[in-house]
XYZ file of C-alpha atoms in Angstrom:
478
model
C -52.791 43.750 72.539
C -56.192 42.086 72.343
C -57.706 38.640 71.844
C -58.364 38.360 68.104
C -61.699 37.389 66.498
C -60.042 34.979 64.084
C -62.412 31.956 64.126
C -65.167 31.739 61.513
C -67.776 29.039 60.788
C -65.351 26.507 59.249
C -62.703 26.873 61.962
C -65.454 26.764 64.577
C -66.609 23.392 63.200
C -63.031 22.119 63.286
C -62.662 23.182 66.923
C -65.880 21.392 67.950
C -64.743 18.214 66.180
C -61.334 18.483 67.846
C -62.677 19.258 71.327
C -65.394 16.581 71.257
C -63.765 13.636 69.477
C -60.802 12.725 71.611
C -60.156 10.521 74.617
C -63.850 9.837 75.217
C -64.589 7.474 72.326
C -61.500 5.396 73.177
C -61.967 5.149 76.958
C -65.697 5.660 77.613
C -66.916 2.439 75.892
C -65.213 0.529 78.695
C -67.033 2.505 81.411
C -70.417 2.505 79.637
C -70.345 -1.281 79.219
C -69.184 -1.842 82.789
C -72.031 0.179 84.304
C -74.530 -1.238 81.778
C -73.919 -4.684 83.327
C -72.333 -5.777 80.004
C -75.713 -5.327 78.318
C -75.032 -4.469 74.663
C -78.503 -3.056 73.947
C -78.467 -0.805 77.025
C -74.931 0.336 76.196
C -75.788 1.410 72.638
C -79.016 3.043 73.829
C -77.062 5.087 76.356
C -74.715 6.305 73.625
C -77.694 7.427 71.513
C -79.438 9.162 74.430
C -76.173 10.864 75.424
C -76.048 12.424 71.950
C -79.562 13.868 72.335
C -78.875 15.154 75.857
C -75.632 16.756 74.736
C -77.314 18.555 71.824
C -80.039 19.906 74.134
C -77.478 21.100 76.672
C -75.129 22.564 74.049
C -77.897 24.572 72.351
C -79.049 25.821 75.752
C -75.543 26.995 76.607
C -75.129 28.630 73.207
C -77.296 31.492 74.497
C -74.573 32.313 77.033
C -71.902 32.783 74.382
C -74.128 34.738 72.006
C -75.540 37.068 74.676
C -72.104 37.761 76.154
C -69.684 37.186 73.236
C -66.441 37.234 75.197
C -63.887 34.619 76.160
C -64.762 32.763 79.331
C -68.448 33.509 78.675
C -69.719 30.871 81.169
C -67.804 32.427 84.050
C -68.804 35.991 83.130
C -72.445 34.922 82.731
C -72.567 33.365 86.226
C -71.096 36.490 87.762
C -73.651 38.643 85.937
C -76.660 36.448 86.784
C -75.970 34.715 90.123
C -73.289 36.911 91.672
C -69.567 36.882 92.418
C -69.680 34.042 94.963
C -71.271 31.578 92.515
C -68.880 32.679 89.753
C -65.934 32.079 92.079
C -67.354 28.658 92.963
C -67.483 27.745 89.257
C -63.911 28.971 88.886
C -62.873 26.889 91.904
C -64.449 23.743 90.428
C -63.036 24.260 86.938
C -59.538 24.844 88.277
C -59.764 21.158 89.241
C -61.972 19.660 86.505
C -59.913 20.992 83.602
C -56.706 19.420 84.976
C -58.662 16.195 85.630
C -59.749 16.071 81.989
C -56.281 16.932 80.702
C -54.667 14.343 82.979
C -57.096 11.686 81.693
C -56.259 12.541 78.091
C -52.505 12.751 78.731
C -52.366 9.347 80.406
C -54.530 7.745 77.719
C -52.399 9.263 74.961
C -49.179 8.018 76.538
C -50.750 4.546 76.927
C -51.686 4.388 73.230
C -48.233 5.647 72.209
C -46.154 3.308 74.401
C -48.297 0.157 74.272
C -46.980 -1.075 70.856
C -43.501 -1.333 72.446
C -44.874 -3.745 75.072
C -46.823 -6.266 72.996
C -48.618 -8.807 75.162
C -48.179 -6.993 78.502
C -49.170 -3.646 80.079
C -46.740 -0.735 79.724
C -44.887 0.368 82.911
C -46.349 3.332 84.787
C -43.218 5.523 84.991
C -42.615 5.851 81.201
C -46.338 6.518 80.671
C -46.366 9.377 83.180
C -43.114 10.897 81.904
C -44.394 10.860 78.320
C -47.736 12.342 79.463
C -45.880 15.282 81.066
C -43.756 15.833 77.948
C -46.858 15.898 75.717
C -48.671 18.254 78.077
C -45.893 20.838 78.156
C -45.476 20.676 74.362
C -49.166 21.548 73.926
C -48.724 24.424 76.343
C -46.045 25.853 74.049
C -48.320 25.459 70.999
C -51.099 27.383 72.776
C -48.795 30.273 73.633
C -48.397 30.863 69.875
C -51.995 32.126 69.637
C -55.395 30.928 68.474
C -54.511 30.936 64.756
C -51.669 28.470 65.307
C -54.006 26.299 67.381
C -56.693 26.201 64.661
C -54.167 25.229 61.943
C -52.903 22.428 64.168
C -56.499 21.294 64.795
C -57.357 21.212 61.089
C -54.551 18.754 60.359
C -55.207 16.572 63.414
C -58.972 16.450 62.743
C -58.350 14.942 59.308
C -56.197 12.241 60.939
C -58.739 11.358 63.627
C -61.667 11.254 61.201
C -59.702 8.889 58.938
C -59.082 6.474 61.823
C -62.669 6.566 63.127
C -64.126 6.108 59.649
C -61.861 3.085 59.114
C -63.006 1.523 62.421
C -66.663 2.263 61.628
C -66.584 0.920 58.075
C -64.748 -2.229 59.180
C -67.486 -2.963 61.715
C -70.208 -2.415 59.109
C -68.446 -4.769 56.661
C -68.043 -7.483 59.322
C -71.739 -7.317 60.202
C -72.751 -7.216 56.531
C -70.740 -10.362 55.830
C -72.774 -11.947 58.595
C -70.201 -14.169 60.252
C -71.768 -15.957 63.194
C -69.152 -14.841 65.720
C -69.590 -11.150 64.856
C -73.392 -11.110 64.760
C -73.983 -13.307 67.825
C -73.389 -10.487 70.320
C -76.294 -8.508 68.886
C -78.810 -11.339 68.357
C -79.568 -11.956 72.046
C -78.750 -8.451 73.304
C -82.250 -7.846 74.724
C -82.053 -11.000 76.874
C -79.105 -9.737 78.933
C -79.307 -8.506 82.535
C -80.626 -4.962 83.023
C -78.657 -2.551 85.270
C -80.325 -0.652 88.130
C -80.969 3.101 88.082
C -77.764 4.096 89.880
C -75.623 2.094 87.431
C -77.461 3.657 84.484
C -76.633 7.105 85.881
C -72.966 6.088 86.169
C -73.056 4.783 82.581
C -74.444 8.128 81.419
C -71.578 9.912 83.161
C -69.104 7.753 81.243
C -70.864 8.324 77.916
C -71.312 12.059 78.395
C -67.573 12.394 78.995
C -67.104 11.641 75.296
C -69.203 14.737 74.452
C -67.817 17.050 77.138
C -65.885 19.301 74.753
C -68.949 20.784 73.043
C -68.746 24.073 74.992
C -65.418 25.051 73.403
C -66.946 27.820 71.248
C -68.728 29.349 74.252
C -65.448 29.393 76.192
C -63.732 31.341 73.384
C -66.726 33.413 72.218
C -64.554 36.542 72.323
C -62.426 35.128 69.490
C -65.266 34.051 67.156
C -66.483 36.065 64.178
C -70.240 36.777 64.318
C -70.802 34.541 67.404
C -74.588 35.071 67.419
C -74.878 33.121 64.171
C -71.818 30.874 64.053
C -72.006 29.266 67.520
C -75.493 27.650 67.225
C -74.989 26.853 63.540
C -71.726 25.008 64.250
C -73.304 22.988 67.082
C -76.260 21.903 64.938
C -73.902 20.949 62.097
C -71.259 19.009 64.016
C -72.971 17.198 66.908
C -75.255 14.915 64.811
C -72.212 13.825 62.782
C -70.282 13.070 65.983
C -73.218 11.058 67.366
C -73.392 8.837 64.257
C -69.614 8.239 64.340
C -69.718 7.301 68.039
C -72.515 4.782 67.517
C -70.793 3.164 64.529
C -67.464 2.925 66.375
C -69.144 1.236 69.353
C -70.916 -1.204 67.036
C -67.562 -1.998 65.432
C -65.924 -2.603 68.821
C -68.755 -4.983 69.777
C -68.620 -6.791 66.440
C -64.993 -7.739 67.059
C -64.565 -7.888 70.857
C -66.706 -9.409 73.586
C -67.969 -7.047 76.314
C -65.559 -8.678 78.787
C -62.635 -8.064 76.428
C -63.641 -4.401 76.109
C -63.847 -3.713 79.851
C -60.509 -5.493 80.461
C -58.617 -3.573 77.744
C -56.550 -0.497 78.606
C -56.502 0.561 74.944
C -59.733 -0.666 73.311
C -58.907 0.461 69.779
C -55.459 -1.173 69.892
C -56.997 -4.436 71.149
C -59.581 -4.141 68.344
C -56.774 -3.727 65.794
C -54.905 -6.775 67.131
C -57.972 -8.878 66.333
C -58.541 -7.463 62.831
C -55.240 -6.346 61.256
C -52.314 -6.667 63.691
C -49.909 -5.173 61.166
C -51.831 -1.849 61.251
C -51.432 -1.355 64.982
C -48.905 1.439 64.476
C -51.203 3.298 62.075
C -54.184 3.071 64.437
C -52.075 4.075 67.433
C -50.764 7.129 65.555
C -54.253 8.205 64.471
C -55.667 7.787 67.959
C -52.733 9.653 69.497
C -53.276 12.536 67.081
C -56.970 12.561 67.958
C -56.380 12.779 71.698
C -53.597 15.338 71.207
C -55.902 17.735 69.359
C -58.575 17.258 72.025
C -56.068 18.172 74.743
C -55.029 21.263 72.811
C -58.658 22.470 72.810
C -58.961 21.815 76.543
C -55.884 23.949 77.242
C -57.339 26.691 75.017
C -60.704 26.645 76.825
C -59.244 26.459 80.354
C -56.803 29.317 79.775
C -59.632 31.620 78.617
C -61.585 30.886 81.800
C -58.568 31.841 83.911
C -58.021 34.915 81.718
C -61.571 36.197 82.253
C -61.533 35.478 86.000
C -58.351 37.512 86.229
C -59.944 40.399 84.327
C -62.847 40.328 86.774
C -60.467 40.548 89.743
C -60.968 37.019 91.133
C -57.471 35.823 90.192
C -54.147 37.720 90.131
C -54.004 40.214 87.265
C -50.924 38.537 85.767
C -53.208 35.829 84.309
C -55.079 38.357 82.126
C -51.933 39.624 80.425
C -51.135 38.775 76.813
C -47.905 37.960 75.012
C -46.966 39.214 71.549
C -49.133 36.465 69.966
C -52.269 37.850 71.703
C -52.376 34.806 73.988
C -52.801 34.780 77.811
C -49.599 32.759 78.197
C -49.544 32.986 82.006
C -53.047 31.469 82.145
C -51.854 28.658 79.859
C -48.899 28.054 82.175
C -51.170 27.886 85.219
C -53.386 25.141 83.777
C -50.310 23.173 82.617
C -48.788 23.248 86.116
C -52.044 22.136 87.780
C -52.423 19.259 85.301
C -48.851 18.128 85.872
C -49.732 17.630 89.548
C -52.890 15.630 88.732
C -51.088 13.243 86.344
C -49.816 11.234 89.332
C -53.350 9.709 89.440
C -53.975 7.014 86.842
C -57.465 5.573 87.512
C -59.162 6.807 84.331
C -62.701 5.683 85.176
C -62.676 7.568 88.500
C -61.177 10.644 86.840
C -64.030 10.588 84.314
C -66.699 10.238 87.021
C -65.423 13.194 89.067
C -64.936 15.541 86.125
C -68.314 14.835 84.473
C -70.216 15.242 87.762
C -68.627 18.665 88.224
C -69.344 19.664 84.613
C -73.056 18.854 84.908
C -73.309 20.563 88.293
C -72.036 23.757 86.646
C -74.326 23.302 83.632
C -77.280 23.179 86.011
C -76.102 26.454 87.584
C -75.785 28.015 84.127
C -79.397 27.159 83.279
C -80.662 28.542 86.613
C -78.744 31.739 85.894
C -80.194 31.869 82.376
C -83.747 31.685 83.744
C -83.007 34.373 86.322
C -81.478 36.722 83.760
C -84.417 36.259 81.391
C -86.744 37.287 84.213
C -84.648 40.222 85.458
C -83.457 41.552 82.089
C -86.016 40.561 79.442
C -84.882 43.361 77.095
C -81.222 42.246 77.069
C -80.139 41.705 73.409
C -80.057 37.984 72.667
C -78.987 37.112 69.084
C -79.885 33.479 69.800
C -82.616 32.475 72.273
C -82.958 28.822 73.236
C -86.512 27.408 73.757
C -87.444 27.080 77.445
C -88.112 23.295 77.245
C -84.419 22.850 76.408
C -83.469 24.883 79.480
C -85.697 22.862 81.828
C -84.505 19.659 80.161
C -80.873 20.566 80.869
C -81.716 21.255 84.529
C -83.517 17.897 84.790
C -80.520 16.072 83.276
C -78.166 17.705 85.772
C -80.372 16.795 88.726
C -80.686 13.181 87.549
C -76.937 12.702 87.073
C -76.032 14.340 90.394
C -78.791 13.110 92.723
C -79.288 9.529 91.489
C -75.888 8.233 92.681
C -76.312 10.135 95.972
C -79.727 8.585 96.673
C -79.280 5.081 95.245
C -75.672 4.340 96.264
C -74.158 7.035 98.496
C -70.385 6.778 98.889
C -67.703 8.488 100.935
C -66.421 10.224 97.799
C -69.711 12.154 97.552
C -69.013 13.640 100.997
C -65.549 14.594 99.762
C -67.222 16.403 96.867
C -69.435 18.436 99.201
C -66.432 19.301 101.381
C -64.569 20.380 98.240
C -67.414 22.732 97.221
C -67.627 24.192 100.744
C -63.874 24.770 100.720
C -64.378 26.841 97.546
C -66.843 29.084 99.386
C -64.324 29.427 102.227
C -61.631 30.483 99.761
C -64.035 33.073 98.346
C -64.592 34.491 101.829
C -60.823 34.726 102.330
C -60.452 36.315 98.891
C -63.038 39.007 99.691
C -61.983 39.843 103.230
C -58.204 39.823 102.903
C -56.228 42.610 101.293
C -55.205 41.119 97.956
C -53.671 44.233 96.442
C -50.687 45.095 98.583
C -47.687 46.964 97.199
C -45.651 43.748 97.430
C -48.224 41.980 95.240
C -47.937 44.686 92.562
C -44.141 44.434 92.572
C -44.348 40.655 92.054
C -46.775 41.185 89.160
C -44.470 43.712 87.510
C -41.489 41.379 87.867
C -43.456 38.553 86.239
C -44.498 40.884 83.399
C -40.857 41.660 82.659
C -39.763 38.039 83.015
C -42.410 36.590 80.662
C -42.805 39.642 78.374
C -46.570 40.080 78.826
C -48.802 43.119 79.242
C -52.487 43.892 79.997
C -54.937 43.927 77.051
C -55.645 47.332 75.551
C -59.434 47.118 76.059
C -59.474 49.624 78.948
C -63.246 49.382 79.449
C -62.978 45.735 80.497
C -59.889 46.081 82.665
C -60.498 45.737 86.408
C -58.994 48.356 88.695
C -56.226 45.968 89.747
C -55.027 45.321 86.202
C -55.244 49.010 85.319
C -53.133 49.945 88.363
C -50.598 47.274 87.437
C -50.405 48.647 83.906
C -49.781 52.141 85.280
C -46.909 50.813 87.390
C -45.162 49.424 84.307
C -45.736 52.519 82.160
C -42.658 54.761 81.562
């Protein structure tokens, strides 16, 4: 019973496509335009800069997964470099940000699926939320079948999403090439529009970066990748430039057909775009977009479950979450992230969900880079198959500081105080975790009962088992 190294270069590329191209390109254009003060030139520039920033950050984080090629590499790296308290803090934040991301994708997917039944008016909230829960739990079942099943599912869904995005992109190019006055007019006077202030630009970056926030998928599952020292950076360099070009072309196509005001008022931008171009193809576009978001959600569940799995192995979560089923999948960790997301789905303000989740992601990325610098200084002889240039590391830290501090300084809000209280509550939970007796006999009996109920057992890699998991395994041995 072990996690299998079943993902090579091709499957790694598929996973990056699936994890990156999802909800973001269909919901973020609305937020980027809103915070760009409806300035088309600024909006497109932000999309281009977001691609560069994401590539820098992704290549910087690739060193984490290649130096420590195990699932949940970001969490393990923080514990190794900055200590248990910081690692627990990252776990605390991700236990909320992963459900936020999944809830955003679930609600958007249900909107795109239901909207064709309600032509001319918004879909009711109750059916959208019920469908979002049904989709979420179905993906949980797919993930419990193991990483090979997930990658086959992602290969098929990636072909569907690329077909839809290429159709949208090529249609926009054709419309601009024809040169109809209505389509070209939005770009002719783009530089004369109002410029947003610094705080709004930072908010626009948060919206745009959400569309790229799945690029760390291979680092999260580094323990299941063949030859991670070579395949992780190679896949990032191959895929991310292609994604950046597609995102720019899709945004140009949206703007060639819809006005900025129509974009920011649309719940489903691509469906509104289709209504203007080919109304009869609305079902085809809706299906392709739904498939795209579905595959993205599947990757998020995969990544989040591996983080919970590793934290359990390191003794910072109950040992039941590090146990595998007969498909070599941490099914209890998958169940945990599905339950948390089901609770979050009651919130439906997508733009706010994006802001909170991206802020947390870049806060953790800044911590990762600080830990990387510290580990390079303390352990210079540590084997590093891939070593990122230091300017990339300092650039990632600067990006994190800009995105986090600019809104706090320029336009402080009550929600920022809530964020600080949330982080402090994570440190309080860590103190409780350390100072209370977590391993009582009653706790072991509950773990054994859950093992029998869900047919799971600890992995057979005894060297990486914490004392708690090893004791639990002994209790269940004949």
